[in-house]
Amino acid sequence: MKAIVIGAGIGGMSAAIALEKAGFETAVFEAVKEMKPVGAAISIWPNGVKCLNALGMKQQLQALGGNMAFMAYNDAHTGSTLTRFSLSPLVQQVGEYPYPVARAELQAMLIDTYGRSRIQFGKRVTQVEQSATGVTAWFDDGSLAEGDFLVAADGTHSVIRHYVLGEHVERRYAGYVNWNGLVTVDESIAPADQWTTFVGEGKRVSLMPVSGNRFYFFFDVPLPKGLAEDRSTLRQDLKNYFSGWADPVQRLIDTINPDTTNRVEIHDIEPFSRFVKGRVALLGDAAHSTTPDIGQGGCAAMEDAVVLAQTLASHSLGIEDGLQRYEARRVERTKDLVLKARKRCDVTHAKDAEVTAAWYADLKNETGERVLAGMCDTIEGGPLG
Ligand code: FAD
């Protein structure tokens, strides 16, 4: 049985590795000639870590992951701690650590695990067709590939989504812009082993440790969609957006390199309930695009990959049946993640200023118990518990 996998991002590579481990032949086709991950880093929560462990990457991932032992929220203007707590109870409950990792390193780990030379780069799929026995994908260079089934991991702008759903779905602007990058750890900005977030005015500034003595940083600012992006004014723009914020935030803005700082307008897609059409399955952002507000988009793609390989390998009623079982196990789970992230997004970014003010007030009384309970619930809803 041969799978055609479209897209060599987190979803496509996790799926290809999982399918091969389950005994399927795979061929991976990626549109770009060279992978340049959008975004500097990603937090892999234990549900995602468990999936990568199951795919044989436990040691490599541990080496890439930052030591994130504590979590803290600080007041935007005074910089004082609103709440700070250990992540140890979470690790103890779910049995695994969270790992913030540099995206380029995660991508390289996945690609090298599969075999870089086996991926066909510069192959942009334009069309997919299927018969009772197989699938054909056409590429923009006029070539084609044939297989028994096709995994569409072609991301949030998926062209295959339209084929599966029979309709076009629009991405929804979530109302804020995110800037992100990597800097060397500076403990005058935040402790090296802590996920630190400054909150105020519906904005946030966050730092997470990744390996190699680096912080993954991000700035969120509620803004209209479509503003011009200009690297030459990036530092001054951030200075304006975060005017009056605490010294560590000003120091971070002084430290960042505008040339390597990414700017992303954050979107999601209203959850839909069809991931599969016959022998073609959507996976990762192609199936469920989420805002990054609970850090679960990539983790969900890893979960998809593990479940897809499991349902195909452990049933005997054929490919279409296996894919239907994959869809049945993933639709509700991923809908829950997308809607949880949207809710978190709205509170963090002051969609309703009163609700956000109440959240800031609650943080002063937060012991960590409620936050960790919510995170554990999300993590334990994954396929590997
Ligand atoms: P992608 O990574 O988009 O990969 C799709 C691949 O398909 C690309 O390589 C693309 O070139 C290729 N492709 C596209 N079209 C075609 C075509 N026609 N033919 C062939 N190939 C094609 N998730 C987390 O788990 N934790 C986080 O902390 C986190 N933080 C985030 C922060 C930000 C700012 C953003 C924007 C997202 C974040 N995410 C996070 C979400 C995560 O990045 C995505 O969910 C994840 O990258 C999705 O992987 P994917 O493989 O489905 O899609």
mmCIF file of C-alpha atoms in Angstrom, residues 105-371:
data_model
loop_
_atom_site.group_PDB
_atom_site.id
_atom_site.type_symbol
_atom_site.label_atom_id
_atom_site.label_comp_id
_atom_site.label_asym_id
_atom_site.label_seq_id
_atom_site.Cartn_x
_atom_site.Cartn_y
_atom_site.Cartn_z
ATOM 1 C CA GLU A 105 15.349 22.451 14.224
ATOM 2 C CA LEU A 106 12.039 20.602 14.639
ATOM 3 C CA GLN A 107 11.549 20.624 10.874
ATOM 4 C CA ALA A 108 15.098 19.334 10.308
ATOM 5 C CA MET A 109 14.566 16.565 12.878
ATOM 6 C CA LEU A 110 11.400 15.382 11.125
ATOM 7 C CA ILE A 111 12.908 15.586 7.643
ATOM 8 C CA ASP A 112 16.125 13.816 8.658
ATOM 9 C CA THR A 113 14.195 11.083 10.466
ATOM 10 C CA TYR A 114 12.258 10.406 7.267
ATOM 11 C CA GLY A 115 15.247 10.913 4.941
ATOM 12 C CA ARG A 116 15.815 14.327 3.322
ATOM 13 C CA SER A 117 16.882 12.881 -0.031
ATOM 14 C CA ARG A 118 13.621 10.937 -0.317
ATOM 15 C CA ILE A 119 11.437 14.083 -0.300
ATOM 16 C CA GLN A 120 10.524 15.477 -3.692
ATOM 17 C CA PHE A 121 10.851 19.262 -3.354
ATOM 18 C CA GLY A 122 9.537 21.788 -5.898
ATOM 19 C CA LYS A 123 6.393 19.692 -6.504
ATOM 20 C CA ARG A 124 3.262 21.813 -6.068
ATOM 21 C CA VAL A 125 0.102 19.745 -6.339
ATOM 22 C CA THR A 126 -2.588 21.356 -8.474
ATOM 23 C CA GLN A 127 -5.173 18.618 -8.808
ATOM 24 C CA VAL A 128 -6.197 15.295 -7.316
ATOM 25 C CA GLU A 129 -8.364 12.524 -8.742
ATOM 26 C CA GLN A 130 -9.331 9.098 -7.498
ATOM 27 C CA SER A 131 -10.805 5.870 -8.792
ATOM 28 C CA ALA A 132 -12.107 2.799 -6.981
ATOM 29 C CA THR A 133 -8.554 1.526 -6.640
ATOM 30 C CA GLY A 134 -6.200 4.495 -6.327
ATOM 31 C CA VAL A 135 -5.361 8.198 -6.337
ATOM 32 C CA THR A 136 -3.511 10.428 -8.801
ATOM 33 C CA ALA A 137 -1.958 13.799 -7.947
ATOM 34 C CA TRP A 138 -0.869 16.285 -10.628
ATOM 35 C CA PHE A 139 1.880 18.824 -10.072
ATOM 36 C CA ASP A 140 2.506 22.243 -11.569
ATOM 37 C CA ASP A 141 5.526 20.944 -13.504
ATOM 38 C CA GLY A 142 3.201 18.634 -15.455
ATOM 39 C CA SER A 143 4.286 15.461 -13.631
ATOM 40 C CA LEU A 144 1.987 13.138 -11.702
ATOM 41 C CA ALA A 145 2.156 10.631 -8.849
ATOM 42 C CA GLU A 146 0.006 7.592 -8.185
ATOM 43 C CA GLY A 147 -0.751 5.796 -4.950
ATOM 44 C CA ASP A 148 -3.385 3.835 -3.050
ATOM 45 C CA PHE A 149 -4.364 6.836 -0.942
ATOM 46 C CA LEU A 150 -3.363 10.469 -0.440
ATOM 47 C CA VAL A 151 -2.662 12.478 2.717
ATOM 48 C CA ALA A 152 -3.191 16.197 2.141
ATOM 49 C CA ALA A 153 -0.955 18.003 4.640
ATOM 50 C CA ASP A 154 -0.725 21.105 2.470
ATOM 51 C CA GLY A 155 -1.333 23.570 5.284
ATOM 52 C CA THR A 156 -3.856 26.284 6.039
ATOM 53 C CA HIS A 157 -4.064 27.411 2.379
ATOM 54 C CA SER A 158 -4.675 23.785 1.278
ATOM 55 C CA VAL A 159 -5.747 23.342 -2.328
ATOM 56 C CA ILE A 160 -6.934 19.785 -1.634
ATOM 57 C CA ARG A 161 -9.372 20.945 1.072
ATOM 58 C CA HIS A 162 -11.651 22.235 -1.648
ATOM 59 C CA TYR A 163 -11.585 18.831 -3.369
ATOM 60 C CA VAL A 164 -12.531 17.031 -0.127
ATOM 61 C CA LEU A 165 -15.221 19.471 1.047
ATOM 62 C CA GLY A 166 -16.651 20.367 -2.349
ATOM 63 C CA GLU A 167 -16.692 24.011 -1.262
ATOM 64 C CA HIS A 168 -14.285 26.794 -0.466
ATOM 65 C CA VAL A 169 -13.828 27.813 3.174
ATOM 66 C CA GLU A 170 -12.515 31.247 4.120
ATOM 67 C CA ARG A 171 -9.871 31.782 6.773
ATOM 68 C CA ARG A 172 -11.087 34.022 9.619
ATOM 69 C CA TYR A 173 -8.856 36.857 10.807
ATOM 70 C CA ALA A 174 -8.515 36.505 14.584
ATOM 71 C CA GLY A 175 -7.934 40.239 15.099
ATOM 72 C CA TYR A 176 -4.286 40.414 16.056
ATOM 73 C CA VAL A 177 -0.769 40.474 14.660
ATOM 74 C CA ASN A 178 2.013 38.326 16.118
ATOM 75 C CA TRP A 179 5.742 39.107 15.832
ATOM 76 C CA ASN A 180 8.095 36.303 16.799
ATOM 77 C CA GLY A 181 11.772 35.393 16.813
ATOM 78 C CA LEU A 182 14.700 34.080 18.840
ATOM 79 C CA VAL A 183 17.125 35.984 21.110
ATOM 80 C CA THR A 184 19.927 34.926 23.446
ATOM 81 C CA VAL A 185 18.673 34.377 26.993
ATOM 82 C CA ASP A 186 18.974 37.525 29.105
ATOM 83 C CA GLU A 187 17.866 37.022 32.708
ATOM 84 C CA SER A 188 17.313 40.742 33.149
ATOM 85 C CA ILE A 189 14.359 40.221 30.772
ATOM 86 C CA ALA A 190 13.016 36.924 32.180
ATOM 87 C CA PRO A 191 14.243 33.818 34.072
ATOM 88 C CA ALA A 192 15.882 31.268 31.790
ATOM 89 C CA ASP A 193 13.657 28.350 32.878
ATOM 90 C CA GLN A 194 10.299 30.102 32.794
ATOM 91 C CA TRP A 195 7.527 30.819 30.302
ATOM 92 C CA THR A 196 7.037 34.503 31.088
ATOM 93 C CA THR A 197 4.157 36.581 29.721
ATOM 94 C CA PHE A 198 3.585 40.316 30.221
ATOM 95 C CA VAL A 199 -0.099 41.210 29.800
ATOM 96 C CA GLY A 200 -2.053 44.466 29.496
ATOM 97 C CA GLU A 201 -4.220 46.486 27.063
ATOM 98 C CA GLY A 202 -5.261 43.266 25.270
ATOM 99 C CA LYS A 203 -1.638 42.803 24.185
ATOM 100 C CA ARG A 204 0.996 40.369 25.335
ATOM 101 C CA VAL A 205 4.737 39.845 25.276
ATOM 102 C CA SER A 206 5.938 36.327 25.905
ATOM 103 C CA LEU A 207 9.246 34.497 26.290
ATOM 104 C CA MET A 208 9.856 30.745 26.311
ATOM 105 C CA PRO A 209 13.211 28.960 26.713
ATOM 106 C CA VAL A 210 14.435 26.806 23.813
ATOM 107 C CA SER A 211 17.729 24.891 23.746
ATOM 108 C CA GLY A 212 21.039 26.632 23.070
ATOM 109 C CA ASN A 213 20.517 29.394 25.664
ATOM 110 C CA ARG A 214 17.809 31.080 23.551
ATOM 111 C CA PHE A 215 14.411 32.599 24.225
ATOM 112 C CA TYR A 216 11.559 32.242 21.754
ATOM 113 C CA PHE A 217 9.800 35.606 22.019
ATOM 114 C CA PHE A 218 6.518 36.866 20.670
ATOM 115 C CA PHE A 219 4.543 40.087 20.738
ATOM 116 C CA ASP A 220 0.763 40.136 20.121
ATOM 117 C CA VAL A 221 -1.072 43.350 19.233
ATOM 118 C CA PRO A 222 -4.760 43.611 18.246
ATOM 119 C CA LEU A 223 -4.703 45.428 14.874
ATOM 120 C CA PRO A 224 -6.708 45.655 11.666
ATOM 121 C CA LYS A 225 -5.802 43.183 8.934
ATOM 122 C CA GLY A 226 -3.653 44.193 5.997
ATOM 123 C CA LEU A 227 -1.416 46.888 7.487
ATOM 124 C CA ALA A 228 1.851 47.346 5.596
ATOM 125 C CA GLU A 229 4.804 45.359 6.913
ATOM 126 C CA ASP A 230 8.022 47.346 7.080
ATOM 127 C CA ARG A 231 11.102 45.841 8.701
ATOM 128 C CA SER A 232 12.893 49.189 8.734
ATOM 129 C CA THR A 233 10.315 50.542 11.222
ATOM 130 C CA LEU A 234 9.678 47.298 13.125
ATOM 131 C CA ARG A 235 11.562 48.254 16.299
ATOM 132 C CA GLN A 236 9.945 51.696 16.432
ATOM 133 C CA ASP A 237 6.517 50.183 15.724
ATOM 134 C CA LEU A 238 6.923 47.829 18.683
ATOM 135 C CA LYS A 239 8.185 50.722 20.826
ATOM 136 C CA ASN A 240 4.975 52.592 19.963
ATOM 137 C CA TYR A 241 2.674 49.624 20.573
ATOM 138 C CA PHE A 242 4.377 48.888 23.903
ATOM 139 C CA SER A 243 4.976 52.457 25.023
ATOM 140 C CA GLY A 244 4.932 52.669 28.834
ATOM 141 C CA TRP A 245 5.448 48.902 29.274
ATOM 142 C CA ALA A 246 7.936 47.587 31.849
ATOM 143 C CA ASP A 247 11.728 47.761 31.407
ATOM 144 C CA PRO A 248 12.202 44.072 30.448
ATOM 145 C CA VAL A 249 9.803 44.571 27.518
ATOM 146 C CA GLN A 250 11.742 47.652 26.359
ATOM 147 C CA ARG A 251 15.001 45.705 26.688
ATOM 148 C CA LEU A 252 13.565 42.856 24.619
ATOM 149 C CA ILE A 253 12.525 45.277 21.857
ATOM 150 C CA ASP A 254 16.059 46.734 21.895
ATOM 151 C CA THR A 255 17.535 43.221 21.653
ATOM 152 C CA ILE A 256 15.564 41.693 18.765
ATOM 153 C CA ASN A 257 16.865 41.519 15.229
ATOM 154 C CA PRO A 258 14.201 43.035 12.920
ATOM 155 C CA ASP A 259 15.655 41.119 9.951
ATOM 156 C CA THR A 260 14.868 37.751 11.531
ATOM 157 C CA THR A 261 11.641 38.720 13.290
ATOM 158 C CA ASN A 262 8.512 37.222 11.693
ATOM 159 C CA ARG A 263 5.221 39.081 11.418
ATOM 160 C CA VAL A 264 2.048 36.973 11.145
ATOM 161 C CA GLU A 265 -1.598 38.031 10.911
ATOM 162 C CA ILE A 266 -3.313 35.345 12.961
ATOM 163 C CA HIS A 267 -6.177 33.377 11.421
ATOM 164 C CA ASP A 268 -8.204 30.261 12.034
ATOM 165 C CA ILE A 269 -10.907 28.401 10.109
ATOM 166 C CA GLU A 270 -14.395 27.595 11.354
ATOM 167 C CA PRO A 271 -14.214 23.861 12.218
ATOM 168 C CA PHE A 272 -15.774 21.532 9.647
ATOM 169 C CA SER A 273 -16.595 17.860 10.041
ATOM 170 C CA ARG A 274 -15.367 16.251 6.840
ATOM 171 C CA PHE A 275 -11.673 15.345 6.643
ATOM 172 C CA VAL A 276 -11.951 12.483 4.166
ATOM 173 C CA LYS A 277 -13.261 11.881 0.663
ATOM 174 C CA GLY A 278 -12.793 8.255 -0.368
ATOM 175 C CA ARG A 279 -9.029 7.729 -0.500
ATOM 176 C CA VAL A 280 -8.024 11.325 0.221
ATOM 177 C CA ALA A 281 -7.562 12.559 3.811
ATOM 178 C CA LEU A 282 -6.861 16.074 5.097
ATOM 179 C CA LEU A 283 -4.356 16.319 7.953
ATOM 180 C CA GLY A 284 -2.877 19.136 10.073
ATOM 181 C CA ASP A 285 -3.753 22.743 9.218
ATOM 182 C CA ALA A 286 -5.417 21.590 6.002
ATOM 183 C CA ALA A 287 -8.053 19.907 8.204
ATOM 184 C CA HIS A 288 -8.150 22.294 11.159
ATOM 185 C CA SER A 289 -6.506 25.706 11.262
ATOM 186 C CA THR A 290 -6.313 27.236 14.698
ATOM 187 C CA THR A 291 -5.003 30.406 16.292
ATOM 188 C CA PRO A 292 -1.822 29.641 18.263
ATOM 189 C CA ASP A 293 -3.349 30.760 21.564
ATOM 190 C CA ILE A 294 -3.116 27.356 23.252
ATOM 191 C CA GLY A 295 -0.084 26.228 21.234
ATOM 192 C CA GLN A 296 -1.837 23.194 19.806
ATOM 193 C CA GLY A 297 -1.925 23.458 15.987
ATOM 194 C CA GLY A 298 1.298 21.548 15.404
ATOM 195 C CA CYS A 299 0.558 19.144 18.253
ATOM 196 C CA ALA A 300 -2.821 18.367 16.661
ATOM 197 C CA ALA A 301 -1.066 17.591 13.358
ATOM 198 C CA MET A 302 1.199 15.120 15.203
ATOM 199 C CA GLU A 303 -1.872 13.562 16.819
ATOM 200 C CA ASP A 304 -3.549 13.266 13.398
ATOM 201 C CA ALA A 305 -0.486 11.436 12.078
ATOM 202 C CA VAL A 306 -0.432 8.888 14.906
ATOM 203 C CA VAL A 307 -4.181 8.229 14.666
ATOM 204 C CA LEU A 308 -4.100 7.974 10.866
ATOM 205 C CA ALA A 309 -1.392 5.298 10.910
ATOM 206 C CA GLN A 310 -3.110 3.480 13.763
ATOM 207 C CA THR A 311 -6.554 3.346 12.169
ATOM 208 C CA LEU A 312 -5.151 2.233 8.805
ATOM 209 C CA ALA A 313 -2.849 -0.404 10.278
ATOM 210 C CA SER A 314 -5.181 -1.880 12.862
ATOM 211 C CA HIS A 315 -8.286 -2.484 10.727
ATOM 212 C CA SER A 316 -8.810 -4.825 7.809
ATOM 213 C CA LEU A 317 -11.794 -3.400 5.941
ATOM 214 C CA GLY A 318 -9.731 -1.397 3.465
ATOM 215 C CA ILE A 319 -8.273 2.072 3.002
ATOM 216 C CA GLU A 320 -11.556 3.959 2.766
ATOM 217 C CA ASP A 321 -12.803 2.353 5.971
ATOM 218 C CA GLY A 322 -9.527 3.158 7.773
ATOM 219 C CA LEU A 323 -9.714 6.784 6.652
ATOM 220 C CA GLN A 324 -13.322 7.071 7.824
ATOM 221 C CA ARG A 325 -12.209 5.820 11.240
ATOM 222 C CA TYR A 326 -9.444 8.445 11.239
ATOM 223 C CA GLU A 327 -12.008 11.155 10.511
ATOM 224 C CA ALA A 328 -14.335 9.859 13.236
ATOM 225 C CA ARG A 329 -11.538 10.043 15.819
ATOM 226 C CA ARG A 330 -10.194 13.456 14.822
ATOM 227 C CA VAL A 331 -13.125 15.745 14.008
ATOM 228 C CA GLU A 332 -14.412 16.403 17.543
ATOM 229 C CA ARG A 333 -10.962 16.522 19.128
ATOM 230 C CA THR A 334 -9.643 19.114 16.694
ATOM 231 C CA LYS A 335 -12.865 21.151 16.764
ATOM 232 C CA ASP A 336 -12.472 21.326 20.546
ATOM 233 C CA LEU A 337 -8.864 22.547 20.207
ATOM 234 C CA VAL A 338 -9.739 25.217 17.604
ATOM 235 C CA LEU A 339 -12.626 26.567 19.680
ATOM 236 C CA LYS A 340 -10.640 26.497 22.931
ATOM 237 C CA ALA A 341 -7.867 28.468 21.225
ATOM 238 C CA ARG A 342 -10.384 30.959 19.822
ATOM 239 C CA LYS A 343 -11.870 31.508 23.276
ATOM 240 C CA ARG A 344 -8.406 32.019 24.793
ATOM 241 C CA CYS A 345 -7.531 34.336 21.902
ATOM 242 C CA ASP A 346 -10.561 36.535 22.536
ATOM 243 C CA VAL A 347 -9.860 36.840 26.266
ATOM 244 C CA THR A 348 -6.139 37.544 25.766
ATOM 245 C CA HIS A 349 -6.710 40.116 23.027
ATOM 246 C CA ALA A 350 -9.586 42.015 24.623
ATOM 247 C CA LYS A 351 -12.378 41.202 22.231
ATOM 248 C CA ASP A 352 -14.528 42.211 25.200
ATOM 249 C CA ALA A 353 -12.489 44.622 27.361
ATOM 250 C CA GLU A 354 -14.464 43.804 30.529
ATOM 251 C CA VAL A 355 -13.825 40.076 30.227
ATOM 252 C CA THR A 356 -10.116 40.718 29.724
ATOM 253 C CA ALA A 357 -9.966 43.108 32.684
ATOM 254 C CA ALA A 358 -11.600 40.398 34.824
ATOM 255 C CA TRP A 359 -8.977 37.905 33.606
ATOM 256 C CA TYR A 360 -6.143 40.264 34.579
ATOM 257 C CA ALA A 361 -7.748 40.600 38.032
ATOM 258 C CA ASP A 362 -8.135 36.804 38.328
ATOM 259 C CA LEU A 363 -4.467 36.278 37.541
ATOM 260 C CA LYS A 364 -3.568 37.970 40.828
ATOM 261 C CA ASN A 365 -5.406 35.174 42.669
ATOM 262 C CA GLU A 366 -4.251 32.356 40.413
ATOM 263 C CA THR A 367 -2.272 29.646 42.228
ATOM 264 C CA GLY A 368 -1.659 27.772 39.019
ATOM 265 C CA GLU A 369 -4.229 25.132 39.854
ATOM 266 C CA ARG A 370 -6.881 26.325 37.407
ATOM 267 C CA VAL A 371 -4.459 27.077 34.576
#
